[in-house]
Each structure stands twice: as C-alpha cells, then as structure tokens.
Amino acid sequence: MSGVETVEEARTTGRRTRRAPWLAELLRRPAGVAAGAWILVLVVSAVVSSFWTPHDPFEADPASMWQTPSGAHLFGTDGIGRDIFSYVFAASRTTVLVAVSAGLLATVVGVGLSALGSLTARWVRESMAVVIDILIAFPTILIAMLLSSILGGSLFVVVTAVGIGYGVNISRVSRAEIRRVGRTDYVLAARASGVGPAGILGRHILPNVAPVFVVQLSLAMATSILAEAGLSYLGYGASASTASWGRLLNDLQVYIAIHPGSVVWPGLAITLTVLAFNLLGDAIREVSDPRLRTASNRADRRRNHS
Amino acid sequence: MIRFVLSRLVLLVVGLAAASALIFFTLRLLTGDVAQVIAGTQGTAEQVAAIRSSLGLDRPLPVQYADWILGLLHGDLGRSIVTGSSVASQLGQKLAVTLPLAGLSLVIGLVVGIPLGVVSAIRHRRPSGTAISVVAQAIAAIPAVWGGMILIAVFAVTLKLLPTQGFPSDGWQDPARALRSILLPALTIGLIEGAVLLRFTRSATLGALNEDYVRTAASKGMTRTQAVVRHGLPNVLLSVVSVLGVQLAALLVGAVLVEQLFALPGVGRMLVSDVGVRDLPKVQGELLALTGLVLILGFVVDLVHRAVDPRLREPGE
Amino acid sequence: MSSARIRTTRARLLAATALAATSALILAGCTAGSAPNGTGTPDTSATVTVGLVLEPTDLDIRTTAGIALDQVLIDNVYQGLVGRTSTNKIVDVLAKSHTVSSDGLTYAFPLQTGVSFGDGKAMTPADVVWSLEQVKKTKTFVNSADLAKVKTISASGNTITLKLSQPDSNLLWALSGRAGLVLEKAATNDLKTTANGTGPYKLTTWKQGDSIALTRNGDYWGTKAKVAGVTFRYYTSPSAAINAVISGDVDVQTAVDATLKSQLTGVDGISLKSGKTTDKYTLAFNNRVKPLTDIRVRQAIREAIDSKALIAALGGSGVTQGGPIPALDPGYEDLSSVDAYNPDNAKKLLKAADAENLTLDLTYANFYPAAIGDVLTSDLKKVGITLNVKQTDFTTWINNVLVDHDYELSIVNHAESHDFGNWANPDYYFGYDNKKVQQLYSESLSATDEATAADKLKQAAKIVANDAPADWLYTATTLTAVHDGITGFPTSSTSARLDLADLAKSE
C-alpha cells in the first residue's frame, strides 16, 4: 500500500526538481548570475578572438619588451614584446575548448563507471573500486606526463588526462550517491514491485542523481582549467603555438623577481573563470539538492516527505 | 569485520600487482631510451646498441618484468640504470622534502578549512558566514602556480622575509632554514586545499544542521553551535575523512607543481627528470612506491571509516 | 762632510724611491687581477661553491657523452698529455712539451716526472700507452674515432710516441679532450660513480640531483690548488641560479641568464663577467625532406630571421653567426652577410620556389628557452610561414630528431668546439651532403701545418654558409657572476671546460 503511494510520490518529487521553477531559482541567486555572466563573456571572447585581436598574439617585437599597460597595450607587453592583452584574449579559446571537452569526457567516464558499478554484482563492484583507487593514485599529472612523453605536449593530452583522472573521481563521488538513492524507500518499493535493474537505473536512480552529475560537470570544467594551467606550466600541455593562460604563466614566471606585475593578467583570468564554474556548480547544487535548502523551504519539504 | 579486513587486504595486494603491471608496460611505451642519452649527440648506432645490451635493455619485456617483480618480492625497489644507486635511498632523500611539504600543507589545510567551514555553515545567513564562503570560493579557484607566484612576489621579493626558491643543500641539518624554505610552498598548497576543505565541511555541516538529531538537541536547550559541535561534528568529520583519500592525490599533484616553481629537490622533480632521461627502473620503482603509499593509506582510511560509521555497514551486519 | 750629507741624501732618496716603489707595487697588487676588491692573500682552507646548470647522468668519462662531465672532471681530476686554455689554445699538461714531425706522422711527448694518481700510485708511461690504446680500440668509448688515424702508440723511456697512418691536424685538439685522458691501468674503481686521475683535485662525493664535491689533491705533481675544495651545485632554473649567487649559496654562478641580469646589477660584492663560447645555437633544417630540399626555401627562412632582434630578446648574450665556425675555432670568418636579414627578399624567394604559405614543424628540447621558438614563430609568420612549435624532453628529441631524423626544423646548441666535421658527415641528422665540403675537410685534416688546415676549413665553411643547410641563429656569450674575493675562475668556454687549477678565494 504505502509502496505504491511512495512510488507515485517519488515520481512526482523527482520531476518537480527538474521543471522550470528550477531555472527561476537559479536566476534568483546573484552568485549564479554573476558566474553565468562571466562564462558568457568567456564564450564571446573565444568566438570574437577567432576573428580579431587588437594585435597578433604571437607577434614578437623585441624593441618594445616589458612595456607597462598603456593605450596601445592594455596589459602591457612581455619579455619578447608580445601584447599580453591580445594573448590572454586569444587564449580564452583554448580555455573554452579544454573546459568543454574535458568536462564532457570526465562526465561520460564518471557516469559510465558508476553506472556499471551499481548494476553489477558485488565482487565486480569491489574489484572495480580497487582499480579506480589505483587510477586515482595515478595523479592526473603523471597520466599527462606519460601521455605527453609519448605524444608530445598538447591540449589532447590535457583533455584526456583530466577526463580520465577527474572522471574516475566523479565515479567515486557518485558511487556513494547512487548507493544512497538505491536505499531510499521508493527504489526499494520499485524493486519490490518487480522493476528490473535497468528500469531502476533509468527511472529512479539517474534522474535523482542527475543534479549531482550536473554539479560535477561544472566542477570538472573548473578542474580542467586548473589542470591545463598546471600542465602547460610544466610543459605537458599546450604547445608554444597554442595560446594558453597556463603557458603564459610559464613564460612569465622566470621574471617574477623583476616584473612581478605581468603575471597578474593570466592568473586573474584563470581564477575568475574557475570561480565562475565553481559558483555556477554551487548554485545548481543549492537549487536542486533539497538537503541544502534553507529554513524557508523546510516547511515545503516536510510536507512532501513525511 | 574480519572478513571485511581480509577482503580489503586481498584487494590491496591485487591492486599493487595490477599497478606494477600497468606502470611497467605503460613506461615501455615511451619513445627513446636511456642508452641514447648516455651515448649522447655524437653517439653512433653501435655505441648505443652496446650500451643497451650492457644494461640488459634488449631482453624481452616479460623477462625484464619478471626480474623486477622478483626483486620487489625480496624487498628491493631496484636500482637506477644510469648510476646504479638504489631507488629506495634516492626516494628516501627526496621524500625528506616532499613528505614534510605535503604534511605541512595538509595541516594548514585542515586547520584553516575545517573550523572555518563549520563557522561559515552555522552563520550561513549572516554576512560573516557568507563572506568566509565567498573568500574560500575565490581562493579555491586560484591556480596553485599563480598562488605561489603571488606569495613569492609579496613575501620574498617585496618584503624579503623568506627565500624565493630553493632548499638548503644540507637538508634538515638546520631545521629552521629548511622550514623557511618549505613555508611558502606549503602555504600555497595548504591555503588552496584549505579552501576546498572549507567548502566541503561547510556543505556537510549545513546538511547536519538540517538533521533531526541536531534540531532535537537544539530544542533541548543547547545553542545551535553546541548542537552541531556535539552531535553533528562526528559525522561531518567522517565525511571529510572519506574525501581525504582523494585529496592526497591532489596534494601530490600540488607538490609536483610547487616543487617546480620553488625549485625544491623533492619526489615530483625527481620523477620529472628521471622520466626525461628514461631511467625506467628508477621511475617504475618510484611510481610503485608512491602508488603503494596511496593505496595503503586508502586502505587504512577505509578501515577507520568502516569501523566508525554505522551507515556504511552492508545489510546483515 | 758634504759627501756624508750627499750620501745621506742619496740614501734617503733611495729609501724614498724604494718606499714609493714598494707602495706602488702593493697598490698594484691589490687592484690588479680579476677581483678588484680582493685583499690579496688566498685562504687555502676555503671551499669554493660553483653553480652549474646540467648535471651529468653518471661520471663514466669513457662511455658517457656530454659536456656536463667535461666541465667537472677534465683538467680538475683527469688530465691528458695536452690541455687547452679557455680560449682554445693548446697547452702541455702531462707532457713536458710536444713535437710533431714535418710530415705530420710522428708525435712525441716527453712526460712530466713525479706524477701520481689520486689513489697514490705513480703514473707510468705504460699507463699513458694503455689509456690511449683503450680509447682507440674500444669503439664504444666516447671520441674513440678521434684516434682512428693513429697507427701505433709506444713508450720509450719517459717519452710517448704516436705514429700515424696519415697526418691529422685535429689530433692535438682531440688529445686535449676525452681521447687523450690518462687513467690508471691497474685501478679497479667504478667509473660510473668515482674518478681517479692525475689532476689537482680528487673527486670526493657525488650527491645525485644535488652536488659534486672535489677536494685538493695534496700530492699533486704541479702547483697545488689554492683552495681546499670545490663543490659544484646544479640549478636548472635560471631564477634559482640567480638567487643562489645573491644569497651566497654559491660563490660563482656560471651561465647566468642574460634576461635576468638586472637582478644582479647593483648588488654589492658581485661582479658580472662576460666571456666567449663556442655555443652555436643552430636552427637545423632537415635537408632530406621537402620543401627544405629547395635552397630558395632555406635561404628564405634564413633571411626572414632577425638575429639581432633575437639576441636582444634573449638579453643581449650573443653575437651573430653567419656560418658554421665560431670565432674561437680555427677557420673562422665573419659570414654574417650571407643570407642576412631581408624579409622582403625572403618573400620573393618563397614565391619563386612556389612555396608561399608553408607550414613547418619546429621540434626542440624543453630546456631551451621558449622565447627562441616564439621569436622565430613571429619572424617566419611575417613572410608567410606558419610554425608549429613542439618542445619535447631531451630523450624524445634524441630519438626523434637525432636518430630517426623525423623532423623538419630543430634548434640545438652545438656547444662542442672544433665540430665542423658534422658538416662533412652526410649521415648526421642535418642530411647535408656536399662532396666538395667533405673533400676540403679531409684535406684540412691531412694538412701538416696549422695555417693550411685553418684555410681549408675556412673555404669549406664558406661553401656551407652559401648552401644554407641551417641557420646559425647566434653564438652565445656567457655571463659568469663572481663574488668578490674569488680569482682564477675562467670566464670563456665555461660550458665546455672549467679549469679550476688557479682558483683562489680570499676574504
């Protein structure tokens, strides 16, 4: 008796968190809006810089090295006379490319692994958990190092390394979430009424775990940008022919003692972008996860769950 | 419980074996070998071949792998193919820099992240709570390399309080000097790590705040803070512990980056240069040791978590 | 009476003059020499710390190539019959003198007496003969090919005689390097981690990844070292290197990055010295692959590159180099007018070769500054060539470029001196095969007097420059930062050799 009711309720509750009010909630959060706006700026920069930049980002002009910001060079010039603003502007393309590709790859790997884990027998799950632990112990850096030693440093290396590395992380985080959802009343009820594992996965587990994945996607994007910066800094990421914020940090780092100001621009760009993805992820999480709702919503919740 | 421990132990061993095979064969995919490095830019093909065979590099791969595993079972992590020095001793020397660095970073991260995370959750509707959360968000978004550069620019270049780079060549003989050398690197990783832990603790504490047992305690006359600290904190800490395993790998990554930036003679830089020279026996020994370290730590964390958290017990226990 | 007074006056005059002379001498002694603030007396118990860049992979002087080993061990621990100064002149070391027969086929080296190895054993003529024969016989020894023309090596009394099958004008030079080093026949030490030689220092310890320590050889056969020891430290990061010399962690820092030299100007107690090298930063073309098989394309690339601007971007630490032979080597001629900077002409050449809008790959090792690749990208773009830059680690570079010849453009610092032979070797990674050059080179080797040998090289170099098989971007000048009180530290050719026999430290 109560099983049927709770399944109905579960279906309704599950769906409610996915309708339009969700988006309205999101827009009510200033942090989320600001984050979304910055990401929009980023995407627009990426598109515009494919056609036009104030100067050629790669044009070296040794006669005008290390100029301070001015009308001609908004962010000044670097050690070989390149316009830093044009370079940072053009590098937004790389950032968007890496974020989207790595984020998607990480989510696919993460969802795939955790779905596999939840569908199979315990011994398969346990051994997979160990394999995953090993892969986690192989930090992204090492994967990238090995890949780039074989293939040469490139964005492909960064995306693959982050995709696998973070995807494995995601699967671990979601494993717990899937297990939690798998023990809720409505799933137990569904199982009792004969719904098969695939049905359980498709109709109950995935929709309820979806918000977690969306959040993870946003975080994966943030992580991939940080990873690209670090890997390009070490030389395993973007090649010198690709504009990247991480590479610029690498180029400028040697001069930190005599030109400390120049590193501000690429570093700030990375920080603001990562912050934007994190804030967006947080906003989505707040909107979709009932446990994080503040007291004003608690009455609502209690009505639905008791 | 005993069955759990035993099964985890078996998995640990299987994991180490799998890791060894993965490491060994993946490294063999690298182009170029150490014989070419030794022979140099003027080396002839015969010189390279002679060096290769004198180092035993022309034996079939499974034979080389078996050789390595046999050595491991005798407790020998292997020797550098270039200098003959033992991997274990080299690793020990470098770990003397990396472990204190990672340890100090972890301490900074925990000390900064957890208390502030709890505070920020308890005060989440007041400006102070929001402010902490926003600052933490901003710091967690800073790339470690840039953060390090900023710290260098401020504390080393401008204020001249700490060294910009490097580590004393006599190691920890002068502990004060060595500590000064790892302070900025540890702050770089630690503060960012702290920001990440802060956000995690905050969300876990927010979750605890909404739990029935906390509200019950509050209705019994405790303040919300007291209620959370007395009843909610153990669960919060458990969640943090479960995340630490992943954070250890993140710390290692951070260590490699800051070791490069601050020119510290640690494990990260040694790995990078050994791979660059293709000293494969040394690299595989180091990688296996590190993987083993993380696996064992994970095993311990799992055991502790399992022993303490009733929610993780399988049905029927 | 008057004579006495005259005598006194004269005596006083003499005394005054003597005093003045002595003061002048003392003052001169104080201010002369390479350390303007040196107070004179060296502290014989001092240890000098020297900062270097690339650490050797192991210490085996026979089988492991690389100048990282030469820097530390040759002249200081190992010695040969002859040696070289920092400006590449041959000097006698273990040989008291040397004579070459007029037909260039017989070399005689009377040996110094009283020479002993670091382990205490005396050096005998048999050790010298054995050392040279080992190098000649063992093809896997570095520079074994240098002794290819030597037919017999023999000792009679205290004189070593080499008989050649053909004249070899390069032999003395080769003997001043790895090929001529004298090791002890009876010694059994592990060459990979220890060294036993006749030099003014002994190798004490090697802390891999950190430092190499030498201590004074108390039983040295020549003038004993003025310092108790030398410790070499390695800094691959240019800013770490500068910090080390500013903080006093090292007394001397070699290869100071010129773009950072402003950190050192105005620092009390440190002076920056400039010196010449044979570090030829070469942009190699793969002459075997299209479109680089067309000389117009190669010339166009050369003319598109503004070397002076490149040197400026690298801090000014170089001189333009128009051909394959640098100023410190025999056969040098200023060829910088060949294919000089002329981007308009470069565009014309590319058009004539029907090679507009090319895309080329540039592969080079990651310990070179990225700035070089970046400036080249910018220069070549202006004539319509798009460069794809790939920086790889050293081993990948050796494997792909040097061994497999799988590249289009590459940048390498050919730091060895007297290495024109690379251009006469059609199998070298350049893939450059010019019979006239090869002929001139072998004529240069068979010349019996230095002037002819140098002249043949000069002619060959001119042909090479005109063939444009590579672009010689620049030859580096090296900056050495020296703390006051340090004297006797070489300032030229420091990447190849560091003869520290005269090193002294005074407070």
GROMACS .gro file of N, CA and C in nm, chain B residues 31-34 36-44 46-48 50-52 55 80-85 90 93-94 164-170 177 260-261 263 265 269 274-279 282, chain C residues 57-58 63-66 138-144 190 192-193 206-211 233 236-241 243 247 249 393-400 402-404 412 414 416 419 422 428:
model
  294
  337THR      N    1   5.896   0.682  -2.610
  337THR     CA    2   5.996   0.673  -2.718
  337THR      C    3   6.135   0.703  -2.661
  338GLY      N    4   6.235   0.652  -2.725
  338GLY     CA    5   6.371   0.680  -2.683
  338GLY      C    6   6.407   0.600  -2.560
  339ASP      N    7   6.536   0.574  -2.541
  339ASP     CA    8   6.576   0.506  -2.419
  339ASP      C    9   6.705   0.563  -2.364
  340VAL      N   10   6.738   0.515  -2.246
  340VAL     CA   11   6.849   0.575  -2.173
  340VAL      C   12   6.982   0.549  -2.242
  342GLN      N   13   7.044   0.590  -2.548
  342GLN     CA   14   7.068   0.703  -2.638
  342GLN      C   15   7.115   0.825  -2.560
  343VAL      N   16   7.061   0.843  -2.442
  343VAL     CA   17   7.101   0.958  -2.361
  343VAL      C   18   7.248   0.947  -2.322
  344ILE      N   19   7.287   0.824  -2.280
  344ILE     CA   20   7.425   0.804  -2.237
  344ILE      C   21   7.520   0.822  -2.355
  345ALA      N   22   7.478   0.773  -2.472
  345ALA     CA   23   7.567   0.783  -2.588
  345ALA      C   24   7.577   0.926  -2.639
  346GLY      N   25   7.475   1.008  -2.610
  346GLY     CA   26   7.485   1.149  -2.641
  346GLY      C   27   7.464   1.183  -2.787
  347THR      N   28   7.488   1.311  -2.821
  347THR     CA   29   7.458   1.358  -2.956
  347THR      C   30   7.559   1.311  -3.059
  348GLN      N   31   7.676   1.268  -3.017
  348GLN     CA   32   7.774   1.220  -3.114
  348GLN      C   33   7.780   1.068  -3.116
  349GLY      N   34   7.689   1.004  -3.045
  349GLY     CA   35   7.695   0.858  -3.034
  349GLY      C   36   7.660   0.788  -3.164
  350THR      N   37   7.730   0.679  -3.192
  350THR     CA   38   7.699   0.601  -3.311
  350THR      C   39   7.600   0.492  -3.274
  352GLU      N   40   7.631   0.179  -3.309
  352GLU     CA   41   7.694   0.066  -3.238
  352GLU      C   42   7.713   0.098  -3.092
  353GLN      N   43   7.751   0.223  -3.063
  353GLN     CA   44   7.771   0.260  -2.923
  353GLN      C   45   7.641   0.244  -2.847
  354VAL      N   46   7.531   0.291  -2.909
  354VAL     CA   47   7.401   0.282  -2.842
  354VAL      C   48   7.364   0.136  -2.819
  356ALA      N   49   7.560  -0.121  -2.793
  356ALA     CA   50   7.646  -0.181  -2.691
  356ALA      C   51   7.600  -0.143  -2.551
  357ILE      N   52   7.569  -0.014  -2.534
  357ILE     CA   53   7.521   0.031  -2.403
  357ILE      C   54   7.391  -0.038  -2.368
  358ARG      N   55   7.304  -0.047  -2.467
  358ARG     CA   56   7.174  -0.109  -2.443
  358ARG      C   57   7.189  -0.252  -2.393
  361LEU      N   58   7.325  -0.288  -2.042
  361LEU     CA   59   7.229  -0.256  -1.937
  361LEU      C   60   7.115  -0.357  -1.931
  386SER      N   61   6.894   0.246  -1.004
  386SER     CA   62   6.897   0.334  -1.119
  386SER      C   63   6.982   0.270  -1.227
  387ILE      N   64   6.930   0.272  -1.349
  387ILE     CA   65   7.004   0.207  -1.457
  387ILE      C   66   7.118   0.296  -1.503
  388VAL      N   67   7.115   0.421  -1.461
  388VAL     CA   68   7.217   0.516  -1.506
  388VAL      C   69   7.332   0.523  -1.406
  389THR      N   70   7.301   0.532  -1.278
  389THR     CA   71   7.407   0.548  -1.179
  389THR      C   72   7.427   0.426  -1.091
  390GLY      N   73   7.329   0.335  -1.091
  390GLY     CA   74   7.341   0.219  -1.004
  390GLY      C   75   7.301   0.245  -0.861
  391SER      N   76   7.266   0.370  -0.827
  391SER     CA   77   7.228   0.396  -0.688
  391SER      C   78   7.089   0.338  -0.662
  396GLN      N   79   6.740   0.695  -0.289
  396GLN     CA   80   6.709   0.820  -0.357
  396GLN      C   81   6.571   0.869  -0.317
  399GLN      N   82   6.571   1.016   0.024
  399GLN     CA   83   6.625   1.153   0.027
  399GLN      C   84   6.521   1.255  -0.018
  400LYS      N   85   6.453   1.223  -0.130
  400LYS     CA   86   6.358   1.320  -0.183
  400LYS      C   87   6.232   1.329  -0.098
  470THR      N   88   6.311   3.305  -0.203
  470THR     CA   89   6.222   3.293  -0.318
  470THR      C   90   6.212   3.149  -0.366
  471GLN      N   91   6.325   3.080  -0.363
  471GLN     CA   92   6.325   2.943  -0.416
  471GLN      C   93   6.433   2.864  -0.344
  472GLY      N   94   6.430   2.735  -0.371
  472GLY     CA   95   6.542   2.651  -0.327
  472GLY      C   96   6.524   2.590  -0.190
  473PHE      N   97   6.611   2.498  -0.159
  473PHE     CA   98   6.609   2.425  -0.034
  473PHE      C   99   6.753   2.408   0.009
  474PRO      N  100   6.784   2.425   0.138
  474PRO     CA  101   6.924   2.416   0.180
  474PRO      C  102   6.985   2.282   0.139
  475SER      N  103   7.109   2.286   0.087
  475SER     CA  104   7.166   2.163   0.034
  475SER      C  105   7.203   2.065   0.144
  476ASP      N  106   7.213   2.111   0.270
  476ASP     CA  107   7.241   2.014   0.374
  476ASP      C  108   7.113   1.962   0.437
  483ARG      N  109   6.613   2.676   0.886
  483ARG     CA  110   6.631   2.720   0.748
  483ARG      C  111   6.548   2.634   0.652
  566GLN      N  112   5.837   2.244  -0.866
  566GLN     CA  113   5.895   2.302  -0.986
  566GLN      C  114   5.911   2.452  -0.967
  567LEU      N  115   5.805   2.518  -0.917
  567LEU     CA  116   5.808   2.663  -0.902
  567LEU      C  117   5.912   2.707  -0.800
  569ALA      N  118   6.166   2.531  -0.693
  569ALA     CA  119   6.294   2.461  -0.711
  569ALA      C  120   6.330   2.378  -0.587
  571PRO      N  121   6.408   2.014  -0.414
  571PRO     CA  122   6.455   1.882  -0.458
  571PRO      C  123   6.370   1.768  -0.403
  575ARG      N  124   6.001   1.660  -0.868
  575ARG     CA  125   6.104   1.699  -0.964
  575ARG      C  126   6.190   1.581  -1.004
  580ASP      N  127   6.375   1.202  -1.407
  580ASP     CA  128   6.404   1.062  -1.439
  580ASP      C  129   6.330   1.016  -1.563
  581VAL      N  130   6.202   1.060  -1.575
  581VAL     CA  131   6.129   1.024  -1.697
  581VAL      C  132   6.199   1.088  -1.816
  582GLY      N  133   6.246   1.212  -1.799
  582GLY     CA  134   6.313   1.281  -1.908
  582GLY      C  135   6.437   1.208  -1.956
  583VAL      N  136   6.505   1.138  -1.864
  583VAL     CA  137   6.628   1.068  -1.900
  583VAL      C  138   6.599   0.921  -1.935
  584ARG      N  139   6.476   0.878  -1.911
  584ARG     CA  140   6.434   0.740  -1.935
  584ARG      C  141   6.503   0.640  -1.843
  585ASP      N  142   6.525   0.679  -1.719
  585ASP     CA  143   6.579   0.584  -1.622
  585ASP      C  144   6.461   0.500  -1.572
  588LYS      N  145   6.425   0.314  -1.232
  588LYS     CA  146   6.411   0.407  -1.121
  588LYS      C  147   6.269   0.462  -1.118
  680THR      N  148   7.470   1.260  -1.609
  680THR     CA  149   7.384   1.147  -1.572
  680THR      C  150   7.463   1.045  -1.492
  681ASP      N  151   7.589   1.021  -1.530
  681ASP     CA  152   7.678   0.945  -1.443
  681ASP      C  153   7.820   0.993  -1.473
  686THR      N  154   8.247   0.616  -2.126
  686THR     CA  155   8.131   0.578  -2.207
  686THR      C  156   8.017   0.679  -2.209
  687THR      N  157   8.016   0.772  -2.116
  687THR     CA  158   7.902   0.864  -2.111
  687THR      C  159   7.939   0.997  -2.175
  688ALA      N  160   7.861   1.034  -2.280
  688ALA     CA  161   7.891   1.158  -2.352
  688ALA      C  162   7.831   1.277  -2.278
  689GLY      N  163   7.867   1.396  -2.320
  689GLY     CA  164   7.806   1.515  -2.261
  689GLY      C  165   7.909   1.604  -2.194
  761THR      N  166   8.850   0.054  -2.823
  761THR     CA  167   8.711   0.033  -2.782
  761THR      C  168   8.620   0.131  -2.853
  762LYS      N  169   8.548   0.081  -2.951
  762LYS     CA  170   8.466   0.170  -3.033
  762LYS      C  171   8.354   0.235  -2.953
  763THR      N  172   8.318   0.174  -2.839
  763THR     CA  173   8.208   0.233  -2.763
  763THR      C  174   8.254   0.345  -2.671
  764PHE      N  175   8.385   0.371  -2.667
  764PHE     CA  176   8.432   0.483  -2.587
  764PHE      C  177   8.406   0.613  -2.660
  765VAL      N  178   8.370   0.716  -2.583
  765VAL     CA  179   8.343   0.846  -2.643
  765VAL      C  180   8.469   0.897  -2.711
  766ASN      N  181   8.455   0.954  -2.828
  766ASN     CA  182   8.568   1.010  -2.903
  766ASN      C  183   8.672   0.906  -2.945
  767SER      N  184   8.631   0.781  -2.949
  767SER     CA  185   8.725   0.677  -2.996
  767SER      C  186   8.766   0.704  -3.140
  813ASP      N  187   8.488   0.197  -0.979
  813ASP     CA  188   8.370   0.205  -1.065
  813ASP      C  189   8.365   0.343  -1.130
  815LYS      N  190   8.150   0.480  -1.301
  815LYS     CA  191   8.021   0.550  -1.303
  815LYS      C  192   8.005   0.644  -1.185
  816THR      N  193   8.066   0.610  -1.073
  816THR     CA  194   8.042   0.692  -0.955
  816THR      C  195   8.169   0.745  -0.891
  829TRP      N  196   7.952   1.251  -0.469
  829TRP     CA  197   7.852   1.292  -0.566
  829TRP      C  198   7.716   1.265  -0.505
  830LYS      N  199   7.642   1.374  -0.477
  830LYS     CA  200   7.505   1.357  -0.427
  830LYS      C  201   7.413   1.382  -0.546
  831GLN      N  202   7.362   1.272  -0.598
  831GLN     CA  203   7.286   1.284  -0.721
  831GLN      C  204   7.168   1.380  -0.707
  832GLY      N  205   7.152   1.466  -0.806
  832GLY     CA  206   7.044   1.563  -0.802
  832GLY      C  207   7.080   1.685  -0.721
  833ASP      N  208   7.202   1.687  -0.667
  833ASP     CA  209   7.235   1.797  -0.579
  833ASP      C  210   7.373   1.855  -0.603
  834SER      N  211   7.477   1.780  -0.572
  834SER     CA  212   7.610   1.841  -0.579
  834SER      C  213   7.720   1.738  -0.604
  856ARG      N  214   7.722   2.287  -0.758
  856ARG     CA  215   7.578   2.268  -0.737
  856ARG      C  216   7.506   2.292  -0.868
  859THR      N  217   6.885   2.411  -1.253
  859THR     CA  218   6.831   2.415  -1.388
  859THR      C  219   6.741   2.537  -1.406
  860SER      N  220   6.688   2.589  -1.295
  860SER     CA  221   6.601   2.705  -1.308
  860SER      C  222   6.686   2.831  -1.303
  861PRO      N  223   6.676   2.917  -1.408
  861PRO     CA  224   6.764   3.035  -1.413
  861PRO      C  225   6.742   3.129  -1.294
  862SER      N  226   6.618   3.139  -1.246
  862SER     CA  227   6.598   3.231  -1.134
  862SER      C  228   6.652   3.171  -1.004
  863ALA      N  229   6.644   3.039  -0.990
  863ALA     CA  230   6.703   2.976  -0.871
  863ALA      C  231   6.853   2.999  -0.871
  864ALA      N  232   6.913   2.993  -0.991
  864ALA     CA  233   7.057   3.014  -1.001
  864ALA      C  234   7.096   3.154  -0.953
  866ASN      N  235   6.922   3.351  -0.756
  866ASN     CA  236   6.901   3.362  -0.611
  866ASN      C  237   7.016   3.301  -0.533
  870SER      N  238   7.229   3.508  -0.263
  870SER     CA  239   7.224   3.472  -0.122
  870SER      C  240   7.357   3.419  -0.072
  872ASP      N  241   7.477   3.123  -0.152
  872ASP     CA  242   7.480   2.977  -0.155
  872ASP      C  243   7.588   2.928  -0.250
 1016ASP      N  244   6.102   1.649  -2.430
 1016ASP     CA  245   6.216   1.629  -2.341
 1016ASP      C  246   6.335   1.579  -2.423
 1017PHE      N  247   6.452   1.583  -2.362
 1017PHE     CA  248   6.576   1.561  -2.434
 1017PHE      C  249   6.580   1.424  -2.500
 1018THR      N  250   6.536   1.321  -2.427
 1018THR     CA  251   6.543   1.187  -2.483
 1018THR      C  252   6.455   1.173  -2.605
 1019THR      N  253   6.334   1.231  -2.599
 1019THR     CA  254   6.247   1.225  -2.716
 1019THR      C  255   6.314   1.296  -2.833
 1020TRP      N  256   6.381   1.408  -2.804
 1020TRP     CA  257   6.450   1.480  -2.911
 1020TRP      C  258   6.558   1.393  -2.973
 1021ILE      N  259   6.640   1.330  -2.888
 1021ILE     CA  260   6.746   1.244  -2.940
 1021ILE      C  261   6.686   1.136  -3.029
 1022ASN      N  262   6.579   1.075  -2.979
 1022ASN     CA  263   6.523   0.963  -3.053
 1022ASN      C  264   6.461   1.008  -3.185
 1023ASN      N  265   6.377   1.111  -3.177
 1023ASN     CA  266   6.304   1.151  -3.298
 1023ASN      C  267   6.392   1.225  -3.398
 1025LEU      N  268   6.756   1.320  -3.374
 1025LEU     CA  269   6.892   1.276  -3.398
 1025LEU      C  270   6.899   1.137  -3.462
 1026VAL      N  271   6.820   1.045  -3.407
 1026VAL     CA  272   6.832   0.907  -3.454
 1026VAL      C  273   6.739   0.879  -3.572
 1027ASP      N  274   6.610   0.912  -3.554
 1027ASP     CA  275   6.513   0.878  -3.658
 1027ASP      C  276   6.504   0.983  -3.769
 1035VAL      N  277   6.923   2.344  -3.187
 1035VAL     CA  278   7.015   2.275  -3.097
 1035VAL      C  279   7.132   2.368  -3.068
 1037HIS      N  280   7.487   2.354  -3.050
 1037HIS     CA  281   7.604   2.270  -3.074
 1037HIS      C  282   7.720   2.334  -3.002
 1039GLU      N  283   8.002   2.199  -2.878
 1039GLU     CA  284   8.139   2.149  -2.890
 1039GLU      C  285   8.221   2.240  -2.979
 1042ASP      N  286   8.391   2.132  -3.420
 1042ASP     CA  287   8.299   2.026  -3.463
 1042ASP      C  288   8.253   2.048  -3.607
 1045ASN      N  289   8.085   1.773  -3.841
 1045ASN     CA  290   7.943   1.740  -3.857
 1045ASN      C  291   7.893   1.774  -3.996
 1051TYR      N  292   7.487   1.259  -4.064
 1051TYR     CA  293   7.445   1.333  -3.946
 1051TYR      C  294   7.303   1.383  -3.967
   0.00000   0.00000   0.00000
